[in-house]
Coordinates of C-alpha atoms and ligand atoms in Angstrom, one line a residue:
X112 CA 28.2 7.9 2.2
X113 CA 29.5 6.7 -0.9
X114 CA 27.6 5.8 -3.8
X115 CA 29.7 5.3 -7.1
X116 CA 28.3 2.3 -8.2
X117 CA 24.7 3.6 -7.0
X118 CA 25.6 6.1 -9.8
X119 CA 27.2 4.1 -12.2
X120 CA 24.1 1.6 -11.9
X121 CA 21.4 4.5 -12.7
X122 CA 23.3 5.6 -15.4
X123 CA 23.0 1.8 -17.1
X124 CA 19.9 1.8 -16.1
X125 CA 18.5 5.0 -17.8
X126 CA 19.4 4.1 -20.8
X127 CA 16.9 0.7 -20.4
X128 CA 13.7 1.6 -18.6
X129 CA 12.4 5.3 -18.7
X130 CA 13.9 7.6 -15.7
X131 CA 16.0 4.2 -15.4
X132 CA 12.9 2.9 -13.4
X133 CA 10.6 0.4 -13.3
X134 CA 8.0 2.0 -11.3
X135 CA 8.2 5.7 -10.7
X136 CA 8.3 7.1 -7.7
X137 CA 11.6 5.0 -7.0
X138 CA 13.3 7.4 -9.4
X139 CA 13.7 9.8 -6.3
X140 CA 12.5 12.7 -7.8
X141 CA 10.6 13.6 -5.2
X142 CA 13.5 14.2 -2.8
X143 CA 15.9 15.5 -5.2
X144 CA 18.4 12.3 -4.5
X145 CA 19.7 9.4 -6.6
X146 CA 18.5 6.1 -5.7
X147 CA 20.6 3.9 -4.3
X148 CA 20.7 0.4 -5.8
X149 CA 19.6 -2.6 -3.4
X150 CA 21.8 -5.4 -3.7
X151 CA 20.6 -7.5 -0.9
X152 CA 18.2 -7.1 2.4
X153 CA 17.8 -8.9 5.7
X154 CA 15.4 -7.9 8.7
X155 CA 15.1 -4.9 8.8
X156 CA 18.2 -3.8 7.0
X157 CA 18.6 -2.7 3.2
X158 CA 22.2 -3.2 2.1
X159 CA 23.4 -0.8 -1.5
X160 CA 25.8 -1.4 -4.0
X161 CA 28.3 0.4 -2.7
X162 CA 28.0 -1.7 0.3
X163 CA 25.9 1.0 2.7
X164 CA 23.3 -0.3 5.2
X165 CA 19.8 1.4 5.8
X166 CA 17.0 0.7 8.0
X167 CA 14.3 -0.1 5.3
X168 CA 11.2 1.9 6.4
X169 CA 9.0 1.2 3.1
X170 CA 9.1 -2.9 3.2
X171 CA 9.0 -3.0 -0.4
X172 CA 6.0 -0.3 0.0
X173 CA 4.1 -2.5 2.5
X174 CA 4.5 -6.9 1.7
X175 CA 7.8 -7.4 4.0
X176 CA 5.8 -7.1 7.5
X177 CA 7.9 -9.7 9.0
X178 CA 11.4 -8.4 7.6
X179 CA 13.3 -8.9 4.8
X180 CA 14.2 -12.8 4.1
X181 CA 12.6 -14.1 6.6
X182 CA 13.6 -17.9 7.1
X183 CA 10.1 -19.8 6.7
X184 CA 9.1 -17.4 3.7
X185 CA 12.7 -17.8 2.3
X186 CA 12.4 -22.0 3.0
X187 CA 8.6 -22.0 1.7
X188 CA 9.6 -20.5 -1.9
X189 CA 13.1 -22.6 -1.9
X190 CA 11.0 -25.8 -1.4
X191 CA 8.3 -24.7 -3.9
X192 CA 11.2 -23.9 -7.1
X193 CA 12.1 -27.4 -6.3
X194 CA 9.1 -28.6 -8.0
X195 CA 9.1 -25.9 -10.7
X196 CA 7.9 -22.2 -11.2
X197 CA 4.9 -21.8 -12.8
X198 CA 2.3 -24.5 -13.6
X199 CA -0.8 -22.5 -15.1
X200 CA -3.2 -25.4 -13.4
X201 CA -4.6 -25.3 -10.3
X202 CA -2.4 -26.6 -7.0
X203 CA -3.6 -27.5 -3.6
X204 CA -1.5 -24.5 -2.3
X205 CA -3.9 -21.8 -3.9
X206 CA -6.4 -23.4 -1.8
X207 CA -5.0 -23.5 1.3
X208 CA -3.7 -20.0 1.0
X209 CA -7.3 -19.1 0.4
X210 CA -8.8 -20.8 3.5
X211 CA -6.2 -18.6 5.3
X212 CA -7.5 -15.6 3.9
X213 CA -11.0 -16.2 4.0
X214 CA -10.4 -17.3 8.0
X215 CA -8.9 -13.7 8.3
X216 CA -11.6 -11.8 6.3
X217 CA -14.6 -13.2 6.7
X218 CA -16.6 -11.3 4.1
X219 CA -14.5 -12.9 1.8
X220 CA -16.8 -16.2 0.5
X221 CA -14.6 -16.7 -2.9
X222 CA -11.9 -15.2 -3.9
X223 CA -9.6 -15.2 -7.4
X224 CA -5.7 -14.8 -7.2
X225 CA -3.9 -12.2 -9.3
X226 CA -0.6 -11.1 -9.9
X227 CA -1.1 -7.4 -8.6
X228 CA -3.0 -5.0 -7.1
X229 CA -3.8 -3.0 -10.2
X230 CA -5.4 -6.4 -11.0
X231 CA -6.9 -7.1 -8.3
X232 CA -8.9 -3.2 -8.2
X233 CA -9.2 -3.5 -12.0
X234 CA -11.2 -6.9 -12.1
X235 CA -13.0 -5.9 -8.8
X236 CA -14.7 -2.9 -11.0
X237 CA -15.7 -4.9 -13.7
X238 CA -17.4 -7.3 -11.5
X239 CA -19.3 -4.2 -9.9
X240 CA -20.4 -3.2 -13.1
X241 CA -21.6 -6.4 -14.6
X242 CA -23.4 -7.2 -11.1
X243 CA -25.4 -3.7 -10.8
X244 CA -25.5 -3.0 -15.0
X245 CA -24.3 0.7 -13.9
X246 CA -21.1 2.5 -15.0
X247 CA -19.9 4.8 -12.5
X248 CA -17.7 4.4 -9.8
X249 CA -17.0 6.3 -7.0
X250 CA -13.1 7.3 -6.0
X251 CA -11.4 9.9 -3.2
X252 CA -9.3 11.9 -4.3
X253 CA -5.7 10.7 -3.8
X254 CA -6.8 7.4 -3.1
X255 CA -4.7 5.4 -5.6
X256 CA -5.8 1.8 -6.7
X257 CA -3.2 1.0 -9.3
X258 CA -2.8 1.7 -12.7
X259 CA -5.6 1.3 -14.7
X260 CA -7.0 3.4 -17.2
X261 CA -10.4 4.5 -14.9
X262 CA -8.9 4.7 -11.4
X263 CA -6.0 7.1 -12.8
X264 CA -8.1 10.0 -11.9
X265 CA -6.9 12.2 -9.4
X266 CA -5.0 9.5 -8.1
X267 CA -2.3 9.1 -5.3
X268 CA 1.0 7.5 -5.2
X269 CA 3.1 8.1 -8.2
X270 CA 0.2 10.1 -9.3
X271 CA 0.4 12.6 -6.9
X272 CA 4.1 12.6 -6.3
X273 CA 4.7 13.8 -10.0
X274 CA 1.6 15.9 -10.3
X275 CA -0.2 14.2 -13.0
X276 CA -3.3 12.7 -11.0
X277 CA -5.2 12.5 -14.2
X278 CA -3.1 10.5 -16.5
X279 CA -2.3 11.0 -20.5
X280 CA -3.5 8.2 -22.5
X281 CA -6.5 8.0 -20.2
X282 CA -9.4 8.7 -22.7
X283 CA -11.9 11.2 -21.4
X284 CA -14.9 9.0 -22.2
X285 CA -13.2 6.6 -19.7
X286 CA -12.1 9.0 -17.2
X287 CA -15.9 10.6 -17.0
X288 CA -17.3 7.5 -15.6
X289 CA -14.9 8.2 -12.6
X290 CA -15.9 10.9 -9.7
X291 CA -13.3 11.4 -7.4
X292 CA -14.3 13.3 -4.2
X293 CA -12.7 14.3 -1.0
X294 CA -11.9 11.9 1.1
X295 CA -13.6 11.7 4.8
X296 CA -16.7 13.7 3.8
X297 CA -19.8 11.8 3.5
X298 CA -21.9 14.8 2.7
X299 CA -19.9 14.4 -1.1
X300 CA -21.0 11.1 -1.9
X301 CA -24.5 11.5 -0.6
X302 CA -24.8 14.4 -3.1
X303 CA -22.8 12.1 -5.7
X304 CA -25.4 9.6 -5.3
X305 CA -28.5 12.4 -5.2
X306 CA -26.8 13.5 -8.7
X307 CA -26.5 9.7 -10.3
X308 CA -28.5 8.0 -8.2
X309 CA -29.0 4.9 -10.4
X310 CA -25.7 5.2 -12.3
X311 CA -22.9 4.5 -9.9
X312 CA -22.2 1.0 -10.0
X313 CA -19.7 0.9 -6.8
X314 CA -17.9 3.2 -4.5
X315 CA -14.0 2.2 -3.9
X316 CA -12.1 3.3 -1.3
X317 CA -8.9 3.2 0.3
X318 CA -10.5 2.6 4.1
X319 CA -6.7 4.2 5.8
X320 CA -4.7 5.5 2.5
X321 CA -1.9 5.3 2.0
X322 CA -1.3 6.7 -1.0
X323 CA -1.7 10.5 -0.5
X324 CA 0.5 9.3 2.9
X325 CA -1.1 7.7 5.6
X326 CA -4.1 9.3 6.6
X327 CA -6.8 8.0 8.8
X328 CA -10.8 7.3 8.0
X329 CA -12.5 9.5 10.4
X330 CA -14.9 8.4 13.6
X331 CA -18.2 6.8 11.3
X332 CA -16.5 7.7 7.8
X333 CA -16.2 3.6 6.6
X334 CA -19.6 3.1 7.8
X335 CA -21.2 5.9 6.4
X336 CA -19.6 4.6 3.2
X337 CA -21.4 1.2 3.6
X338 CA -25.0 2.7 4.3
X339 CA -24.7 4.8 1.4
X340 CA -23.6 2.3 -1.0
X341 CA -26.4 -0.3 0.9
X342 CA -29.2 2.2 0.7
X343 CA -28.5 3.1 -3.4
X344 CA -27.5 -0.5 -4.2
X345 CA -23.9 0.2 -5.2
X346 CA -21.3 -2.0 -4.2
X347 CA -18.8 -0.9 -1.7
X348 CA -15.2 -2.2 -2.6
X349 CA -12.4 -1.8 0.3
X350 CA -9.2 -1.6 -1.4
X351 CA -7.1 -3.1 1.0
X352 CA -3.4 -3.8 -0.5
X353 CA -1.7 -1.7 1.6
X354 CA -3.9 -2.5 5.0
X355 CA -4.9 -6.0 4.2
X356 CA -2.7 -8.1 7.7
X357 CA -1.0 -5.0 8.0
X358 CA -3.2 -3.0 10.5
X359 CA -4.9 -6.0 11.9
X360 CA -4.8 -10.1 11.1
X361 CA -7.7 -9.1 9.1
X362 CA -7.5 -5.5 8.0
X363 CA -9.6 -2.7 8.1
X364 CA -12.2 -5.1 7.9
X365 CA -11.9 -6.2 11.1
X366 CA -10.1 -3.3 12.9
X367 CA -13.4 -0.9 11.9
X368 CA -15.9 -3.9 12.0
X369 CA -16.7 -3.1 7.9
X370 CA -18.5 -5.4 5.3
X371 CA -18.4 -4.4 2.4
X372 CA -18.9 -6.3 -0.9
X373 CA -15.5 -6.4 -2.4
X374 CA -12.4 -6.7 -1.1
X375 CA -9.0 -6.2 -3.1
X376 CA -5.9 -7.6 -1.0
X377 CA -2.0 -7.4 -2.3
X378 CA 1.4 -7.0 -0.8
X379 CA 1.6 -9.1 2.5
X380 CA -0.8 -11.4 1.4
X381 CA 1.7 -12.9 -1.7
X382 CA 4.3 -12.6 1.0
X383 CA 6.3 -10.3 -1.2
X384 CA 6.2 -12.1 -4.5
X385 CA 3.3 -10.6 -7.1
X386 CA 0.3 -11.2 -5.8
X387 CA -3.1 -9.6 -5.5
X388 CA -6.5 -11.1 -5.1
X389 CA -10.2 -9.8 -5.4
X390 CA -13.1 -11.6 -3.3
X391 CA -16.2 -11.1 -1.5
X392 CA -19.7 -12.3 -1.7
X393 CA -20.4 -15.4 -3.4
X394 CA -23.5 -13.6 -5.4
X395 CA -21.1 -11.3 -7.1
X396 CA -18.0 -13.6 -7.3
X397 CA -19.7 -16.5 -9.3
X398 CA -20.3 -13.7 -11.7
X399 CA -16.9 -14.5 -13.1
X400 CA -16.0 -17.3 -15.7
X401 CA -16.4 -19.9 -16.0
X402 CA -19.5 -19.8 -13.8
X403 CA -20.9 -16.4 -15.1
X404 CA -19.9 -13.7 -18.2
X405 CA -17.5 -11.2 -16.6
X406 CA -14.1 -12.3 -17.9
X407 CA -11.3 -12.1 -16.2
X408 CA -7.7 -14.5 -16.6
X409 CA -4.2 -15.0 -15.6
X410 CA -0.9 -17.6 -16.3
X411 CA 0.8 -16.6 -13.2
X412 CA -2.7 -16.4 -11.1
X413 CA -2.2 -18.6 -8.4
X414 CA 1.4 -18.9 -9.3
X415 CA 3.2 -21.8 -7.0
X416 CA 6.4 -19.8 -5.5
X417 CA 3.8 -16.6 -4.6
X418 CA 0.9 -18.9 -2.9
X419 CA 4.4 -20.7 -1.1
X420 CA 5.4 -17.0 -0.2
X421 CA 1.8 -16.3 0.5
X422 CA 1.1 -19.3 2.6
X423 CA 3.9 -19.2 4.7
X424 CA 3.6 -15.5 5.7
X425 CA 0.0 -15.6 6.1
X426 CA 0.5 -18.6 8.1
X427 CA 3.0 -17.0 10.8
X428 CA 0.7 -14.3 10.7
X429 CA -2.4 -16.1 11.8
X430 CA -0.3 -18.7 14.5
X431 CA 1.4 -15.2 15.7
X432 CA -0.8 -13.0 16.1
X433 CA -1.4 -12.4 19.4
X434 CA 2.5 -11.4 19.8
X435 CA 2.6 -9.6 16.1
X436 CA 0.4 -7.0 16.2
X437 CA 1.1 -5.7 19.6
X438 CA 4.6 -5.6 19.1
X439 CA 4.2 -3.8 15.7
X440 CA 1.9 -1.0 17.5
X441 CA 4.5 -0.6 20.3
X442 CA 7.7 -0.5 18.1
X443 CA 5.7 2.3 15.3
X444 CA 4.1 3.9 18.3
X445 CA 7.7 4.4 19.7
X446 CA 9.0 5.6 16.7
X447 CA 6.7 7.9 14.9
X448 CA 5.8 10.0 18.6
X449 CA 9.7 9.9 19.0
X450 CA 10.5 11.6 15.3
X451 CA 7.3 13.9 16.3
X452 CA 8.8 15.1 19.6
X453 CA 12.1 15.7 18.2
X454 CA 10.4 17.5 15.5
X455 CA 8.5 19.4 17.9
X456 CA 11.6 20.3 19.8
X457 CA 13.2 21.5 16.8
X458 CA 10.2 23.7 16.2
X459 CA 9.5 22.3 13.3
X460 CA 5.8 22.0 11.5
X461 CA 5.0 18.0 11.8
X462 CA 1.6 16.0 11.5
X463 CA 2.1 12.0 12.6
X464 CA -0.4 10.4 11.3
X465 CA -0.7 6.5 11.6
X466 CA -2.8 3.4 12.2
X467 CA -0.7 0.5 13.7
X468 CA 3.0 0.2 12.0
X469 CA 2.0 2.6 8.6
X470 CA 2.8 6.1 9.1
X471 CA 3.5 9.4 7.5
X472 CA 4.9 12.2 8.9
X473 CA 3.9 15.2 7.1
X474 CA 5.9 18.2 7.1
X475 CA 2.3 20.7 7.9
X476 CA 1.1 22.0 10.8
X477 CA -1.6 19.6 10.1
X478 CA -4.1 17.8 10.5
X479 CA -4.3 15.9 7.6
X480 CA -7.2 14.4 6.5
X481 CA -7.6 14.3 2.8
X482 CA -5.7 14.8 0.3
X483 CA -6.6 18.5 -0.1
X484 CA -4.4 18.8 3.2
X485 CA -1.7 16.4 2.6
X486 CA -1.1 18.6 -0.4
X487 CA 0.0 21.6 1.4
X488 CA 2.7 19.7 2.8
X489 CA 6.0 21.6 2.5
X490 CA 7.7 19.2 0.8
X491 CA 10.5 20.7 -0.3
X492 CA 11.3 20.3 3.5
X493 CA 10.5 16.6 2.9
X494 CA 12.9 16.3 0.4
X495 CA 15.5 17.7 2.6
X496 CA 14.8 15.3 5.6
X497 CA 14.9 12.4 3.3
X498 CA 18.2 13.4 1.9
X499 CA 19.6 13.7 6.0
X500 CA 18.0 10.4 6.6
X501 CA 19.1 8.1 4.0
X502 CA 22.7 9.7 4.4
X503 CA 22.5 8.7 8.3
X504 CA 21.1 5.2 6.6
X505 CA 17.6 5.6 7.3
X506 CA 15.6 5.1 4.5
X507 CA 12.1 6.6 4.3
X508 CA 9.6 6.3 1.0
X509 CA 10.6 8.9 -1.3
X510 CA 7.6 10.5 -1.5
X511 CA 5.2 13.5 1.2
X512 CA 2.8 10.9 -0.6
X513 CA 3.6 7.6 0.7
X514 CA 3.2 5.5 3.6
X515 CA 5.9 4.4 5.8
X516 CA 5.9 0.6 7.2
X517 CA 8.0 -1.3 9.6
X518 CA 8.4 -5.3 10.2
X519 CA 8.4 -7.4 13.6
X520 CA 12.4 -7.3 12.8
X521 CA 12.4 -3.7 13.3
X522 CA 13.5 -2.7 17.6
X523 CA 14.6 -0.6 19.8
X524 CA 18.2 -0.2 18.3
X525 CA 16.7 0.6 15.1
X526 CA 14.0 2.9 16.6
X527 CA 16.7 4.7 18.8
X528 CA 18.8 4.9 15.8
X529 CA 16.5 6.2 13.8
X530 CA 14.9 9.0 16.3
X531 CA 19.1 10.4 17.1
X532 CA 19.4 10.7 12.8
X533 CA 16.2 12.8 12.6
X534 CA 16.7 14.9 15.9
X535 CA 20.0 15.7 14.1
X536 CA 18.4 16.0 10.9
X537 CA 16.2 19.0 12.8
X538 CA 18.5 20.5 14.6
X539 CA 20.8 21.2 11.1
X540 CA 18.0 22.6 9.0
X541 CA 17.6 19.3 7.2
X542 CA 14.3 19.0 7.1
Ligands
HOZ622 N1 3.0 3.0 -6.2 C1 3.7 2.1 -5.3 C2 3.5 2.5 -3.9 N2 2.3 3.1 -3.5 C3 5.1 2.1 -5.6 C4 5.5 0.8 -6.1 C5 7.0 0.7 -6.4 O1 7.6 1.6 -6.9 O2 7.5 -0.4 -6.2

């Protein structure tokens, strides 16, 4: 494949953001490649620079759950520019995108827009803390809930891909009022809470991550999480960005029957403009301004193109989804046991895990189930794979630590396609 002005691009680039990035792990580090440059997307296809086609299996790391461009979404935000970008007052269409969430996610009585996830988390903490007048929060180890300054401990993601869990400029007094523990073992956090019993304001989790790769909550695990919390009178927050319409209509909310105080949603629910949005129980949402003292604030909160996104993505969602969900469980289900067999062919070391169309294949015997294990992935052999793939024009998440998505434009061509470039990818040591 050619990519000259992939090159030329990153070169420009580098010499404007840092690693010529906006956002880490794009960089490609991780798989020892050089990013090609998107130009333009459609379905299920990315299309470079240099003209090269892939079959996109990150969907702009989770939103694009219907494809890329996807008429009504395109038509929604077209129709919505019309009558300007940005008002900074409050429109009908924040409303109405809200009903549609709350109908999906029931626990969700009030809500506030933001215009990420990092948001989203970041304000969801605060509102723990003001409501229970305790400081620490509870975290899983490479569980990552965006960027801010107290959930950058042992984090996942970009975190983990570049080995730097614990970020500088995080100031220890900050980073102390975070525990991270391992991920699917309750026995931690009951001894977290025997050891703080009346300090830790909330416990947030990532109920499947996906930021240490997909890796699933085990039999009991979310509900364990919600007696604990209950029984000590911490809030439990479900950080749902990734899995928020993704695994279910409503999430892991509804696919593991969870209530939990908080929830933080992002990606599919701004129909892949910025958006993110923390709500939950009235009690602790009418903590916030202007009814109550924890502050929080936006200009593009609520923005008019993202609730148009939002609205008309959430809305195909709800009217379809009876015929989505299925047919994004058969299509991943297809896929990810077809790589896994080929891999196991091969003879090759591979751990599929996934709930619905969000996957990782880890290159370990397996089985993964925190992060601990995710870690001993070989992923040097990752890298390798990754490099076969996006040269056959597959192209994966650059990162062991990532989840893989697919969209309802994704079938059987693109499945087959995909499962004849990794077989071959095995069979030459690519991998
Ligand atoms: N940390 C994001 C995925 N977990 C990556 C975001 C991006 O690079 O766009």
């Amino acid at each position: 494949m050619n990519h000259t002005r992939s090159q030329a691009l990153q070169t420009r680039a580098e010499r404007l953001f840092p690693g010529g990035v906006n956002s880490p792990v794009r960089a490609f580090t991780a798989v020892g490649a050089a990013p090609p440059f998107v130009e333009r997307a459609s379905g299920a296809y990315l299309y470079d620079a240099d003209g090269n086609r892939y079959i996109d299996y990150f969907g702009s790391w989770g939103p694009m759950i219907l494809g890329h461009a996807f008429p009504a979404v395109v038509e929604a935000i077209v129709r919505a520019a019309r009558d300007s970008s940005s008002f900074g007052a409050s429109t009908a269409a924040e409303s109405e995108l809200a009903e549609r969430v709350a109908a999906c996610f029931p626990v969700i009585e009030k809500m506030r827009f933001v215009s990420s996830g990092t948001e989203a988390t970041m304000s969801a903490i605060r509102l723990a803390r003001a409501a229970t007048g305790r400081k620490i929060i509870v975290k899983f180890e490479g569980c990552y809930h965006g960027h801010a300054d107290g959930l950058l401990v042992k984090a996942g993601s970009g975190a983990a891909t570049f080995g730097i869990p614990g970020s500088a400029g995080v100031p220890e007094e900050i980073a102390r009022l975070t525990l991270a523990l391992p991920y699917n073992d309750l026995v931690a956090v009951e001894s977290a809470f025997a050891a703080h019993s009346h300090a830790i304001a909330a416990v947030i989790v990532e109920p499947v991550v996906g930021n240490s790769g997909c890796i699933l909550p085990a039999p009991g695990y979310l509900a364990g999480l919600r007696k604990i919390t209950e029984r000590h009178g911490a809030l439990l927050i479900v950080d749902e960005v990734m899995t928020g319409f993704r695994i279910a209509l409503g999430g892991a909310c509804q696919l593991y029957s969870l209530e939990p105080d908080l929830v933080t949603l992002g990606k599919i629910v701004g129909g892949g403009l910025p958006v993110g949005l923390f709500g939950g129980k009235r009690c602790f949402m009418d903590l916030l301004t202007p009814l109550g003292p924890v502050y929080q604030a936006g200009t593009l909160s609520g923005n008019p193109l993202a609730m148009a996104a939002g609205n008309a993505t959430v809305g195909y969602l709800q009217q379809h989804a009876a015929e989505v969900y299925p047919q994004l469980e058969a299509t991943a289900k297809a896929l990810v046991e077809g790589v896994a067999r080929e891999a196991a062919r091969a003879g090759k070391p591979l751990t599929a895990n996934r709930v619905g169309s969000m996957w990782t294949w880890f290159f370990s015997p397996g089985p993964v189930t925190n992060y601990a294990d995710a870690a001993k992935s070989d992923t040097a052999a990752f890298g390798r794979f990754h490099r076969v793939m996006l040269d056959r024009g597959v192209w994966l998440p650059p990162s062991q630590f990532e989840a893989a998505f697919l969209s309802t434009a994704h079938g059987e061509a693109e499945v087959a396609e995909t499962i004849a470039a990794a077989s071959q990818a095995f069979e030459r040591g690519g991998e």
